[in-house]
Coordinates of C-alpha atoms and ligand atoms in Angstrom, one line a residue:
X1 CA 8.1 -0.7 -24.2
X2 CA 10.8 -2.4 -22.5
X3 CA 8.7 -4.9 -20.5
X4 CA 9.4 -8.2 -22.4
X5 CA 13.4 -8.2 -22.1
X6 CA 12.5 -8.4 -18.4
X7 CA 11.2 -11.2 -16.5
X8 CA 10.8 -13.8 -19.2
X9 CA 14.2 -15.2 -18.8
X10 CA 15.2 -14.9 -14.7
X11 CA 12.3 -13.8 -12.3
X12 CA 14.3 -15.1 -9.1
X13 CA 17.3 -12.7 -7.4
X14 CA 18.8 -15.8 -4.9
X15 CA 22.1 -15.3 -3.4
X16 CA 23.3 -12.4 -5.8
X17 CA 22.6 -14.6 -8.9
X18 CA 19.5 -14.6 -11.3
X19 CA 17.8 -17.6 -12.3
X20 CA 14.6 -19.1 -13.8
X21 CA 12.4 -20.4 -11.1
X22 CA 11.1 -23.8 -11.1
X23 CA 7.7 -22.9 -10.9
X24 CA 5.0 -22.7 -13.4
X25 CA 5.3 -19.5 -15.5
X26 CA 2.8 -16.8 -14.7
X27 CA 1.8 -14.2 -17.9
X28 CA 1.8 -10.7 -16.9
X29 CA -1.2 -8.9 -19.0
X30 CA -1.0 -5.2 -20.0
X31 CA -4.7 -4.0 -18.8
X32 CA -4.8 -1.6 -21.2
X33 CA -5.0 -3.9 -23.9
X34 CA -5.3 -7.4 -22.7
X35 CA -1.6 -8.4 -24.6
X36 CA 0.7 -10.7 -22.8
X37 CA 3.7 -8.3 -22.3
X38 CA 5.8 -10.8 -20.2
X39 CA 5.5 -14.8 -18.6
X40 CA 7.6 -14.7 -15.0
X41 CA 8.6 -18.0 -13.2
X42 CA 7.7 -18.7 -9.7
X43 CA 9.7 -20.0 -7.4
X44 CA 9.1 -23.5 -5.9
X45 CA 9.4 -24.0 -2.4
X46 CA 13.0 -25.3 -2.1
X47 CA 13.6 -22.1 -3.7
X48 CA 12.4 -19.9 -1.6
X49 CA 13.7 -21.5 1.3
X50 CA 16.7 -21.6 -1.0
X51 CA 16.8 -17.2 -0.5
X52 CA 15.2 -17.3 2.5
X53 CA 18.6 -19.3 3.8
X54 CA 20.8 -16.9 1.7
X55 CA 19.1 -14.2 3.5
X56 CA 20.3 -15.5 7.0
X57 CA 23.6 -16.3 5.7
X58 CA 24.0 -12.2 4.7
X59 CA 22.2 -10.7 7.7
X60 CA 24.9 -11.5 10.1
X61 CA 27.3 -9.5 8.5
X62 CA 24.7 -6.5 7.8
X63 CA 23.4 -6.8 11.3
X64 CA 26.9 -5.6 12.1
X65 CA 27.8 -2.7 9.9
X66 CA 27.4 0.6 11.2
X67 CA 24.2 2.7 10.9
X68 CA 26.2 4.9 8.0
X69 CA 27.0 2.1 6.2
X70 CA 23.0 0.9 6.2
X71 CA 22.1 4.5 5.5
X72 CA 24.5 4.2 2.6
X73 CA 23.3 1.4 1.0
X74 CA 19.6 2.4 0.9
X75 CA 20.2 6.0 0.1
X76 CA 21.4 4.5 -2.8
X77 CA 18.8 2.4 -3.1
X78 CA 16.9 6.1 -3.8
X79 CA 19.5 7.4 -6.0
X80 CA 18.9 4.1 -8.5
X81 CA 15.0 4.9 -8.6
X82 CA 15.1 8.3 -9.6
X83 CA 18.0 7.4 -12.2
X84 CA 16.0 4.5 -14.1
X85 CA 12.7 6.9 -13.2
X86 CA 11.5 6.6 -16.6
X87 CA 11.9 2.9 -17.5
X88 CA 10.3 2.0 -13.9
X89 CA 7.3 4.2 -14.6
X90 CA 6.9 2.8 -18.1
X91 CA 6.6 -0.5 -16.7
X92 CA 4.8 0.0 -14.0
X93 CA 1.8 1.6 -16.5
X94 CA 2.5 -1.6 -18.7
X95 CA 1.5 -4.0 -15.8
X96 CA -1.0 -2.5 -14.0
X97 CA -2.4 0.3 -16.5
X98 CA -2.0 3.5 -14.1
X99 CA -1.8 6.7 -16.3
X100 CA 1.8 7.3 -16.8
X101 CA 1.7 10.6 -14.6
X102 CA 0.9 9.1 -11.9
X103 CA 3.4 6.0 -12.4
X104 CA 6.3 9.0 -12.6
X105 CA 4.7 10.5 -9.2
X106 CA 4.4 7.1 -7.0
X107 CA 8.2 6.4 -8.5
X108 CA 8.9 10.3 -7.3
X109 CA 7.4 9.2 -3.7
X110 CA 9.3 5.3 -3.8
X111 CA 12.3 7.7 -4.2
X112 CA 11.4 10.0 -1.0
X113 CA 10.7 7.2 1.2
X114 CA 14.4 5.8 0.7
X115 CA 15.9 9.4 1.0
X116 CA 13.6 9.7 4.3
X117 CA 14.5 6.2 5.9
X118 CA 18.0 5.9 5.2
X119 CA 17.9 9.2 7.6
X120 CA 17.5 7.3 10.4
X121 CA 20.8 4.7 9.5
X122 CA 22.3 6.6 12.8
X123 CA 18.9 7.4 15.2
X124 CA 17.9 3.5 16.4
X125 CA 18.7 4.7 20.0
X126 CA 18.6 2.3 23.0
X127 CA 18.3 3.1 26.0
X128 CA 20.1 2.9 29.2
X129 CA 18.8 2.6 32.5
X130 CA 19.8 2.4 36.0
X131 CA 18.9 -0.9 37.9
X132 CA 17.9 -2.3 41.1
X133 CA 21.0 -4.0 41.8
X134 CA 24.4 -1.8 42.9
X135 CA 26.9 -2.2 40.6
X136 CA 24.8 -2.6 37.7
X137 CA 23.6 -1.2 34.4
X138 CA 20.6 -2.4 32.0
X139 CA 21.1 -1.6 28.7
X140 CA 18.1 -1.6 26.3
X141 CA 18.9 -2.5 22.6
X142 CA 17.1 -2.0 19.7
X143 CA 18.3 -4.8 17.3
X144 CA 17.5 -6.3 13.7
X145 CA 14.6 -8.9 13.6
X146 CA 16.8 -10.8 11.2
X147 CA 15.4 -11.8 7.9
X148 CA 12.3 -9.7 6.4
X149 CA 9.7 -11.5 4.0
X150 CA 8.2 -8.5 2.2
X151 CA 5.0 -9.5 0.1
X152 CA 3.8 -6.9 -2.1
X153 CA 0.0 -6.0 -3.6
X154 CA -0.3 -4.6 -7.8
X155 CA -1.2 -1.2 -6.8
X156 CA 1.8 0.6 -6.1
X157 CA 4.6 -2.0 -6.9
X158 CA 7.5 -0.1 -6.8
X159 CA 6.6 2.2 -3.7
X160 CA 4.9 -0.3 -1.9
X161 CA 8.4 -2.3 -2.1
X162 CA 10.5 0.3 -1.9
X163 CA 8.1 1.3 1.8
X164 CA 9.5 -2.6 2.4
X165 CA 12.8 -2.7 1.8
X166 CA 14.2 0.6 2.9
X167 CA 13.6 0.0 6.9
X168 CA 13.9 -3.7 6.9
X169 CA 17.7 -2.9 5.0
X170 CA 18.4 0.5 7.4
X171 CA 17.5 -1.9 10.4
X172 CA 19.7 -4.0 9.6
X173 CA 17.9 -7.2 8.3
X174 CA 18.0 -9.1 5.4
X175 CA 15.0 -9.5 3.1
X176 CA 13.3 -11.4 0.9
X177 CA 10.8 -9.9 -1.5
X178 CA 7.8 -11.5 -3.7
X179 CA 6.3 -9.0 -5.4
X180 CA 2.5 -9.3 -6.5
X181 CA 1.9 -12.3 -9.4
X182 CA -0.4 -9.8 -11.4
X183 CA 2.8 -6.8 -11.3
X184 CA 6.1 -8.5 -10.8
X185 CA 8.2 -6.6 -13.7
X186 CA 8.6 -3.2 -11.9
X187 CA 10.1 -4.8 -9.0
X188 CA 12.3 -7.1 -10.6
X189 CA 13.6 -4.4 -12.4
X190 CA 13.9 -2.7 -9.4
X191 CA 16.0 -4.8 -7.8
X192 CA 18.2 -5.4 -10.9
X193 CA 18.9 -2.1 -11.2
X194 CA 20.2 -2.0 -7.3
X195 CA 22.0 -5.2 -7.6
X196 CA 23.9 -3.6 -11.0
X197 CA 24.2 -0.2 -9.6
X198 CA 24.9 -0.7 -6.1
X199 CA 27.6 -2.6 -4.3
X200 CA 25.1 -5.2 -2.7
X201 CA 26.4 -8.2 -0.3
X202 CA 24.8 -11.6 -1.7
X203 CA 21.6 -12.3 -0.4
X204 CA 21.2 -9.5 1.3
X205 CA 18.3 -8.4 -1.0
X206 CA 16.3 -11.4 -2.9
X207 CA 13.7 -11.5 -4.7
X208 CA 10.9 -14.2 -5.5
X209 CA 8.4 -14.7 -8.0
X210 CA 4.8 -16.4 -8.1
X211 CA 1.7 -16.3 -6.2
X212 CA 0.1 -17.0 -3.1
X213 CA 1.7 -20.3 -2.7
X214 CA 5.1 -18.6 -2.9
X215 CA 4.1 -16.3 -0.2
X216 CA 2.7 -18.5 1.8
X217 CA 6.4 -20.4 1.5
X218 CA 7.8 -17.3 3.0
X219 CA 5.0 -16.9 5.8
X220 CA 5.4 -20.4 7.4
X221 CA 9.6 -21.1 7.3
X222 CA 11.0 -20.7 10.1
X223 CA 13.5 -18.6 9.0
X224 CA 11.8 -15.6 8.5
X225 CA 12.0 -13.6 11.3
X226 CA 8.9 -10.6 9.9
X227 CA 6.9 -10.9 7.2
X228 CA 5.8 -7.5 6.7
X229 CA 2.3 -7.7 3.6
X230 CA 0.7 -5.3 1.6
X231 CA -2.4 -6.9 0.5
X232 CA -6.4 -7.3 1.0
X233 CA -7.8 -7.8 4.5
X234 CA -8.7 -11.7 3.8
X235 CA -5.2 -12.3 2.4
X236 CA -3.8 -10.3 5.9
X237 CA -6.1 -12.9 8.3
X238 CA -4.0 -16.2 6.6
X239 CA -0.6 -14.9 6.7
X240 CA -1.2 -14.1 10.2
X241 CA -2.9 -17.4 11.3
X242 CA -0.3 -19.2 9.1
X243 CA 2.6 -17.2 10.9
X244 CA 0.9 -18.4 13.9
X245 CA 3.0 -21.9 13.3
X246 CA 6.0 -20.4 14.4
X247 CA 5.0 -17.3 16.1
X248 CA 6.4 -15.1 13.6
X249 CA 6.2 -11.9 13.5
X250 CA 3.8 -10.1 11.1
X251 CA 3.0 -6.4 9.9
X252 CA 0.2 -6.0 7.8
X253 CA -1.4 -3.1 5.6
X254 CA -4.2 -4.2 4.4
X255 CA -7.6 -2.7 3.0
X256 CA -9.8 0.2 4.0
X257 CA -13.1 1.6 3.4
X258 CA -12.6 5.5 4.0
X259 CA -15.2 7.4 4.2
X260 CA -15.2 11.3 3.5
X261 CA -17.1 13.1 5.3
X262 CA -18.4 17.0 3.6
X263 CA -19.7 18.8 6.0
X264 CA -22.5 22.1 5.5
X265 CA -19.7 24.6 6.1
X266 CA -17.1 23.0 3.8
X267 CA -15.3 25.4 0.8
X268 CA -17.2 23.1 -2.2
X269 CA -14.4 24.6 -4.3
X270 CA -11.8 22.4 -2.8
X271 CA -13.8 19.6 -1.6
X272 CA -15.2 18.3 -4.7
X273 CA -11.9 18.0 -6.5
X274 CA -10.3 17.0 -3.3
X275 CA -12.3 14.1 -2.7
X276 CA -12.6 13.6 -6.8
X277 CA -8.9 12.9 -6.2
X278 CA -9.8 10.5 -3.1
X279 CA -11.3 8.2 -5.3
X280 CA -10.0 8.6 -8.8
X281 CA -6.3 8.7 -8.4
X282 CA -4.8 5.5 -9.6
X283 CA -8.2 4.3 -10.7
X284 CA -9.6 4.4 -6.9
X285 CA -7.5 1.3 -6.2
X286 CA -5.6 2.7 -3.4
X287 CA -6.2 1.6 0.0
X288 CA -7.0 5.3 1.3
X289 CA -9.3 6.0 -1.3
X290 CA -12.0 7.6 -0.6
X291 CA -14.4 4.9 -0.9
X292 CA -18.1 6.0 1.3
X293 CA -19.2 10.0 0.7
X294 CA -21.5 11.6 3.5
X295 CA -22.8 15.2 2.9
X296 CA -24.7 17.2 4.9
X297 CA -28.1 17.4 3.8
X298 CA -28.0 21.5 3.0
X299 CA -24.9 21.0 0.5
X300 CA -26.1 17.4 -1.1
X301 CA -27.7 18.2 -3.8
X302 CA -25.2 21.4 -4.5
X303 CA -22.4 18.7 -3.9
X304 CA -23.6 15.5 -5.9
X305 CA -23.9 18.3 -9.2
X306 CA -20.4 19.4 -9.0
X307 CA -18.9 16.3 -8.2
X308 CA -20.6 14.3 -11.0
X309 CA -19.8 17.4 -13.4
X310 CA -16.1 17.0 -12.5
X311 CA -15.7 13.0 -13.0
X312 CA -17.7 13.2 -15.9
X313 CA -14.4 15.4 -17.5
X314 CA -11.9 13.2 -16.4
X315 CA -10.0 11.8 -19.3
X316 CA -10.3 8.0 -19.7
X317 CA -8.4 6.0 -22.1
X318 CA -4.9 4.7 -23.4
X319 CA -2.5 5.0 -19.7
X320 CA 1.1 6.0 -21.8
X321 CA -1.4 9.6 -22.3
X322 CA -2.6 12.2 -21.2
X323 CA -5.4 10.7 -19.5
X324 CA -6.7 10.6 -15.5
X325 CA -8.1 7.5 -15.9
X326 CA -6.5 4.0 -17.6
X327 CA -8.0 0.8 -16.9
X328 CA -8.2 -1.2 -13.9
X329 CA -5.6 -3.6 -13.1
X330 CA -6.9 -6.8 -14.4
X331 CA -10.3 -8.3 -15.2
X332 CA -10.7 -9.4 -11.6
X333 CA -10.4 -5.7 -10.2
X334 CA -13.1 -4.5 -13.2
X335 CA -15.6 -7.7 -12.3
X336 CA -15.3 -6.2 -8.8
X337 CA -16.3 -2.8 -9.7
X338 CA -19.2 -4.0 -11.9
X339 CA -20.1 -6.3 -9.7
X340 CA -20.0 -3.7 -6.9
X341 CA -22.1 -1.3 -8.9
X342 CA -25.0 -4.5 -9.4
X343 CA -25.3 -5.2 -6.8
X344 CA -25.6 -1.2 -5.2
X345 CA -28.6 -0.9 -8.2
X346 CA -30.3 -4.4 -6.6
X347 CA -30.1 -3.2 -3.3
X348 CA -31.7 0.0 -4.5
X349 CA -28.9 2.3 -5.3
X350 CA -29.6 5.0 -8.2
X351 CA -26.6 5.4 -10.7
X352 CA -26.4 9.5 -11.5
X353 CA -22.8 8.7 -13.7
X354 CA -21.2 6.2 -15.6
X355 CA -22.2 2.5 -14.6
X356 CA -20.4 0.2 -16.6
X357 CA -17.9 0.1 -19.5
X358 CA -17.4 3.7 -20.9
X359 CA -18.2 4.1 -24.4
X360 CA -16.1 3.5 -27.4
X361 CA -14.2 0.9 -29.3
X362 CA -11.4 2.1 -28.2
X363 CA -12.9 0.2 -24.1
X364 CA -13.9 -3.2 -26.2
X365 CA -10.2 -4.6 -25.1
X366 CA -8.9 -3.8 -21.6
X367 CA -10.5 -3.9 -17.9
X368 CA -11.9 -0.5 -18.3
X369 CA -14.6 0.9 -16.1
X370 CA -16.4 4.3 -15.9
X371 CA -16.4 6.8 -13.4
X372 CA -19.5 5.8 -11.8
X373 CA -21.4 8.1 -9.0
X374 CA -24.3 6.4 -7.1
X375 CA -26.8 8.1 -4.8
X376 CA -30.0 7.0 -3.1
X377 CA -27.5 4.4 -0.8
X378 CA -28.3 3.2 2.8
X379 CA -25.3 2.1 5.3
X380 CA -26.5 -1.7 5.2
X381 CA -25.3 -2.0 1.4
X382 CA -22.8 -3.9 0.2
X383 CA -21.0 -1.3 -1.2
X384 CA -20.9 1.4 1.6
X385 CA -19.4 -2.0 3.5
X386 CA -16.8 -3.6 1.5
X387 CA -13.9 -2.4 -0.6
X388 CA -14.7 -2.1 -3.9
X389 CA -10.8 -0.3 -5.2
X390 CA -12.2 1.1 -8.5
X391 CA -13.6 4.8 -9.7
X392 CA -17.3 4.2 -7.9
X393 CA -19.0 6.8 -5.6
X394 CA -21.4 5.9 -3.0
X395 CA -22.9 9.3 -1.7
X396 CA -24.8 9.2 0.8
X397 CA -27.2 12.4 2.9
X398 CA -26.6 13.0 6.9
X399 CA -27.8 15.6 9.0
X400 CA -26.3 15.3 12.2
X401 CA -22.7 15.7 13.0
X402 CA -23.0 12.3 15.2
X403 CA -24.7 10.2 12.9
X404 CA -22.0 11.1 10.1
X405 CA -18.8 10.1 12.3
X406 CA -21.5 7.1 13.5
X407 CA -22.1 6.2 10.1
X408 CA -18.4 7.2 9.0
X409 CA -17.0 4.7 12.0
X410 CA -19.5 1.7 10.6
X411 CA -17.3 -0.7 9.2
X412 CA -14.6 -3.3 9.9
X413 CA -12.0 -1.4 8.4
X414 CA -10.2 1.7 9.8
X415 CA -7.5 2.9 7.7
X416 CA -7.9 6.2 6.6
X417 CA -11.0 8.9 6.6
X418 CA -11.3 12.3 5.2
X419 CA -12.9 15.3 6.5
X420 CA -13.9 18.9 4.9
X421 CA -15.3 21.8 6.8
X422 CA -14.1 25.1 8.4
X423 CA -15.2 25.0 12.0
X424 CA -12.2 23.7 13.6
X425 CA -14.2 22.6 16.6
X426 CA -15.6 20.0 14.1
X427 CA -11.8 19.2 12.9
X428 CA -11.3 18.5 16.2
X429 CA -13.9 16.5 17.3
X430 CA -13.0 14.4 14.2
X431 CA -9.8 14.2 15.9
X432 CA -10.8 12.5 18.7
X433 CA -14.1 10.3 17.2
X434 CA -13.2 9.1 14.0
X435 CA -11.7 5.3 14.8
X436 CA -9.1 5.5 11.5
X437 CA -5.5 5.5 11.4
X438 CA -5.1 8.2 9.2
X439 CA -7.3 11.2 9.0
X440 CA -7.0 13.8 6.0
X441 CA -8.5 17.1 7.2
X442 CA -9.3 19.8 4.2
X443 CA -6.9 17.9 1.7
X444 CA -6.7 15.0 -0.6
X445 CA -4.9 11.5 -0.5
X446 CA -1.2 11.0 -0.2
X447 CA 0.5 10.0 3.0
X448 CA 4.0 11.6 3.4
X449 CA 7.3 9.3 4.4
X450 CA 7.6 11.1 7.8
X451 CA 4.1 9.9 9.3
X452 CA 2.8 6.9 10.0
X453 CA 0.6 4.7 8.1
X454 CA -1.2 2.4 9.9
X455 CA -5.0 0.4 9.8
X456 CA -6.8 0.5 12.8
X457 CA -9.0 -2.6 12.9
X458 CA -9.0 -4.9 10.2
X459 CA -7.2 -2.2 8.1
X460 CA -3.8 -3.9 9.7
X461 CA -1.3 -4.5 12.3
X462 CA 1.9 -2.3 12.8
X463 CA 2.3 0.4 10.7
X464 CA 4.8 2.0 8.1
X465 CA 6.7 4.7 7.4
X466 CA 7.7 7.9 9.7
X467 CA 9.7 6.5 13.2
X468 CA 7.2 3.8 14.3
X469 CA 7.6 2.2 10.5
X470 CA 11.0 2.0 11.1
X471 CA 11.3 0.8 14.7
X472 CA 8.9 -2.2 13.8
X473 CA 11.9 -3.6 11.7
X474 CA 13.5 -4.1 15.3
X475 CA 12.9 -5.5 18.3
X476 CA 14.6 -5.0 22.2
X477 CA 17.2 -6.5 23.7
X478 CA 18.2 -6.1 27.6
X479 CA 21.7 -6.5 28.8
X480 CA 22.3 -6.3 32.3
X481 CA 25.7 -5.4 32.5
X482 CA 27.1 -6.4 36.2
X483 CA 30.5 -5.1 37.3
X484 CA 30.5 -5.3 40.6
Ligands
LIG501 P1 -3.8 -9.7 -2.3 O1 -4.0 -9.9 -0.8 O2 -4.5 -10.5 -3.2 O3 -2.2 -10.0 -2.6 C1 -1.2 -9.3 -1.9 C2 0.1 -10.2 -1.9 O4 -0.1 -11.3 -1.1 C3 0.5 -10.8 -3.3 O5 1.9 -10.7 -3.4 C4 -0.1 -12.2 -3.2 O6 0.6 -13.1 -4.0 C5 0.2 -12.5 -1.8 N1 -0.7 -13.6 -1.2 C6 -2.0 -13.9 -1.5 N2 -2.4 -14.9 -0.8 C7 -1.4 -15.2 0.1 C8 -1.3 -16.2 1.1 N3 -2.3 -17.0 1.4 N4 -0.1 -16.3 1.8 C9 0.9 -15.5 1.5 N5 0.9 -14.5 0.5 C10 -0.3 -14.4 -0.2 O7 -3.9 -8.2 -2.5 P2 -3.8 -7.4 -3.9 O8 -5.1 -7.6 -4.7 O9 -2.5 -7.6 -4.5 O10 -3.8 -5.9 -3.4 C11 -5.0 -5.1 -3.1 C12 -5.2 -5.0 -1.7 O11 -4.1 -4.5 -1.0 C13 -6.4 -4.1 -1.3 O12 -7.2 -4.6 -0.3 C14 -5.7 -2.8 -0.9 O13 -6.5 -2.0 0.0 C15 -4.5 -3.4 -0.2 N6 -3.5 -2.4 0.0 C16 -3.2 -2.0 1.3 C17 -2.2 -1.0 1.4 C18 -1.8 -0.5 2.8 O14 -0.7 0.1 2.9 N7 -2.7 -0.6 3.8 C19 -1.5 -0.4 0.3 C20 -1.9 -0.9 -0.9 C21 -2.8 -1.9 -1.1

């Protein structure tokens, strides 16, 4: 494993030089086995004001260079990623335990969603339009925000900051990234391997280590111009009222609560791995897992058998194999799931899978929990209400087509919800009722570079990826060109 040579000596990227951060050192534990793999600095305030300034400094050149040249630079950006795939997958699974198959496909995606954004280094269009006066021209321009404080979650380090960086750069700002405390060795690898491989401007890219206090550094100076954050809903209501100070700017992706919705006529052959897949992939901890399960009442019982018969198979164990399952990604994310499953049994929940730990020695060490399917649970629960990000199941029986999208709609998030049936009447209703920024008809998770992936609701504010993702990296300028 080639985690330790990395971010034990220089965790801070400032200005085109690495250095040690003044901060206290932060250990990065392998979840698979509880080991210490790496200790990271964090940067201290002066530091990060320290980048944040650097930043400035190098986006008045960048703001400058033609679209091709921005399109350049973060097409490389994409070229780097797939070149180091391996190492960056291997580290990924060593900080946050994802099996390593699924490390190599989110590395595949961070890859795509350079290649996608740097196509649009020559389509930021104004526009022109005719005015009021004679002799006289507005023209509408769509500009770079300036400098970009990208703060990352665990769950997805590398795409997550790859989603970050790729339209901030192609926009033409400069940015400042601080990856998540618990999963900072991916992304500092990251951006070592683009400062080494790519012919980078100083302080055009930085990167910052530490926690929330680090963040927080980046959310209230006035420098930053965005702060765009991946990260849980509570964690998205501070930055903002913290960026309130100086009425920066904010875009934030934050948590969901998605439910799926199996309908009587759905083909059970594809929906019960497809939503399987909803909630297991990456250990359920991806904000569009598939977190609530509604079934019509004729196909519940048919439903709940095949889908507990499936995620009983799934392979759980050591994340560098062959498995669909490694542990979650740190004893705070497991104590949620357990906790989440408690609390469902108190409130009168009936567990039909898993429940716990899974068996073995080889689960004594290592934030492992169980594929765990519960049934017997009302809407008012605690878990078909908050996000618990881990492999549990609430399923719950509906009868009527209302009442599921009511049900379906009853929470404060409103990022993503899933849908399974054939009558396209019902696809389309869904269409129009379902109050979610993303809705997966017929298929599984996985958003694709082109669209857009946005939280309705508490689930966010702004958007990434596709046109809109980009475009939120810029903001308008009117010239009013007299020439009378
Ligand atoms: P988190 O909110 O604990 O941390 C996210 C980042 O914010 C970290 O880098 C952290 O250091 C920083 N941070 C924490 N408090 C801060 C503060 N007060 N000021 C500034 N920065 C602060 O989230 P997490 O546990 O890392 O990630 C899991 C959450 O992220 C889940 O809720 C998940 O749904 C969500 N998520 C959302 C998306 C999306 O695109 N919508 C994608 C992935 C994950």
């Amino acid at each position: 494993m080639t985690a330790t040579h990395i971010g034990s000596e220089a965790g801070l990227y400032i200005a085109g030089s690495w250095r040690r951060g003044g901060g206290p050192a932060i250990p990065v534990i392998n979840p698979a086995t509880e080991d210490v793999i790496a200790t990271v600095p964090s940067a201290t305030p002066e530091e990060v004001e320290e980048a944040l300034a650097a930043a400035q400094r190098a986006q008045r050149e960048w703001g400058r260079a033609p679209g091709g040249v921005r399109g350049a630079l973060v097409r490389a950006i994409g070229d780097v990623i797939r070149a180091n795939a391996t190492e960056l997958a291997e580290l990924q699974t060593a900080e946050v335990g994802k099996p390593l198959a699924i490390s190599h496909a989110e590395i595949a995606m961070a890859a795509q969603l350079a290649d996608y954004t740097a196509g649009w280094d020559r389509r930021i269009e104004g526009e022109i339009l005719p005015s009021d006066n004679a002799d006289e021209v507005i023209h509408l321009n769509r500009v770079p925000i300036g400098v970009v404080a990208a703060v990352t979650a665990w769950n997805a380090p590398v795409a997550l900051l790859v989603r970050k960086i790729a339209p901030a750069l192609v926009a033409g700002n400069a940015v400042v990234v601080k990856p998540s405390e618990l999963a900072p060795l991916s992304s500092i690898a990251l951006v070592r391997m683009i400062a080494e491989a790519v012919d980078l401007p100083p302080g055009l890219l930085n990167l910052v280590t530490g926690g929330p206090e680090t963040g927080l550094a980046l959310v209230t100076s006035p420098r930053t111009g965005l702060v765009t954050l991946t990260g849980h809903r509570d964690t998205g209501k501070k930055v903002m009222a913290a960026a309130a100070a100086n009425l920066t700017r904010v875009s934030l992706e934050l948590g969901g609560k998605a439910p799926a919705i199996v309908w009587a006529d759905a083909d059970l052959d594809s929906a019960v791995p497809a939503v399987a897949m909803a909630r297991h992939f990456n250990g359920g901890q991806v904000c569009t897992s598939a977190e609530r399960v509604f079934v019509h009442e004729s196909v519940f019982e048919e439903f709940v058998a095949r889908y507990t018969a499936l995620v009983g198979h799934l392979r759980v164990g050591d994340p560098l194999t062959e498995v669909e399952l490694g542990p979650l990604a740190g004893a705070a994310q497991r104590d949620k799931s357990i906790g989440a499953i408690e609390r469902a049994k108190a409130e009168g929940a009936r567990v039909v899978l898993g429940g716990g730990r899974p068996d073995g020695d080889a689960f004594e060490r290592g934030f492992w929990v169980a594929p765990t399917v519960l049934v017997d649970v009302e809407p008012g629960m605690h878990i078909m209400r908050e996000e618990v990000f881990g492999p549990v199941t609430p399923i719950a029986k509906v009868d009527t087509l209302e009442r599921a999208f009511e049900l379906a709609n009853e929470t404060r998030y409103g990022l993503s919800a899933y849908l399974y049936t054939a009558d396209h009447r019902i696809a389309m209703r869904a269409e129009r009722d379902l109050d979610f920024g993303e809705l997966y008809v017929n298929r599984s998770i996985g958003e694709q570079a082109q669209g857009h992936h946005s939280g309705h609701r508490e689930s966010g504010l702004g958007g990434e990826d596709g046109k809109h993702g980009v475009l939120r990296y810029t903001q308008l300028r009117s010239v009013y060109h007299n020439y009378a």
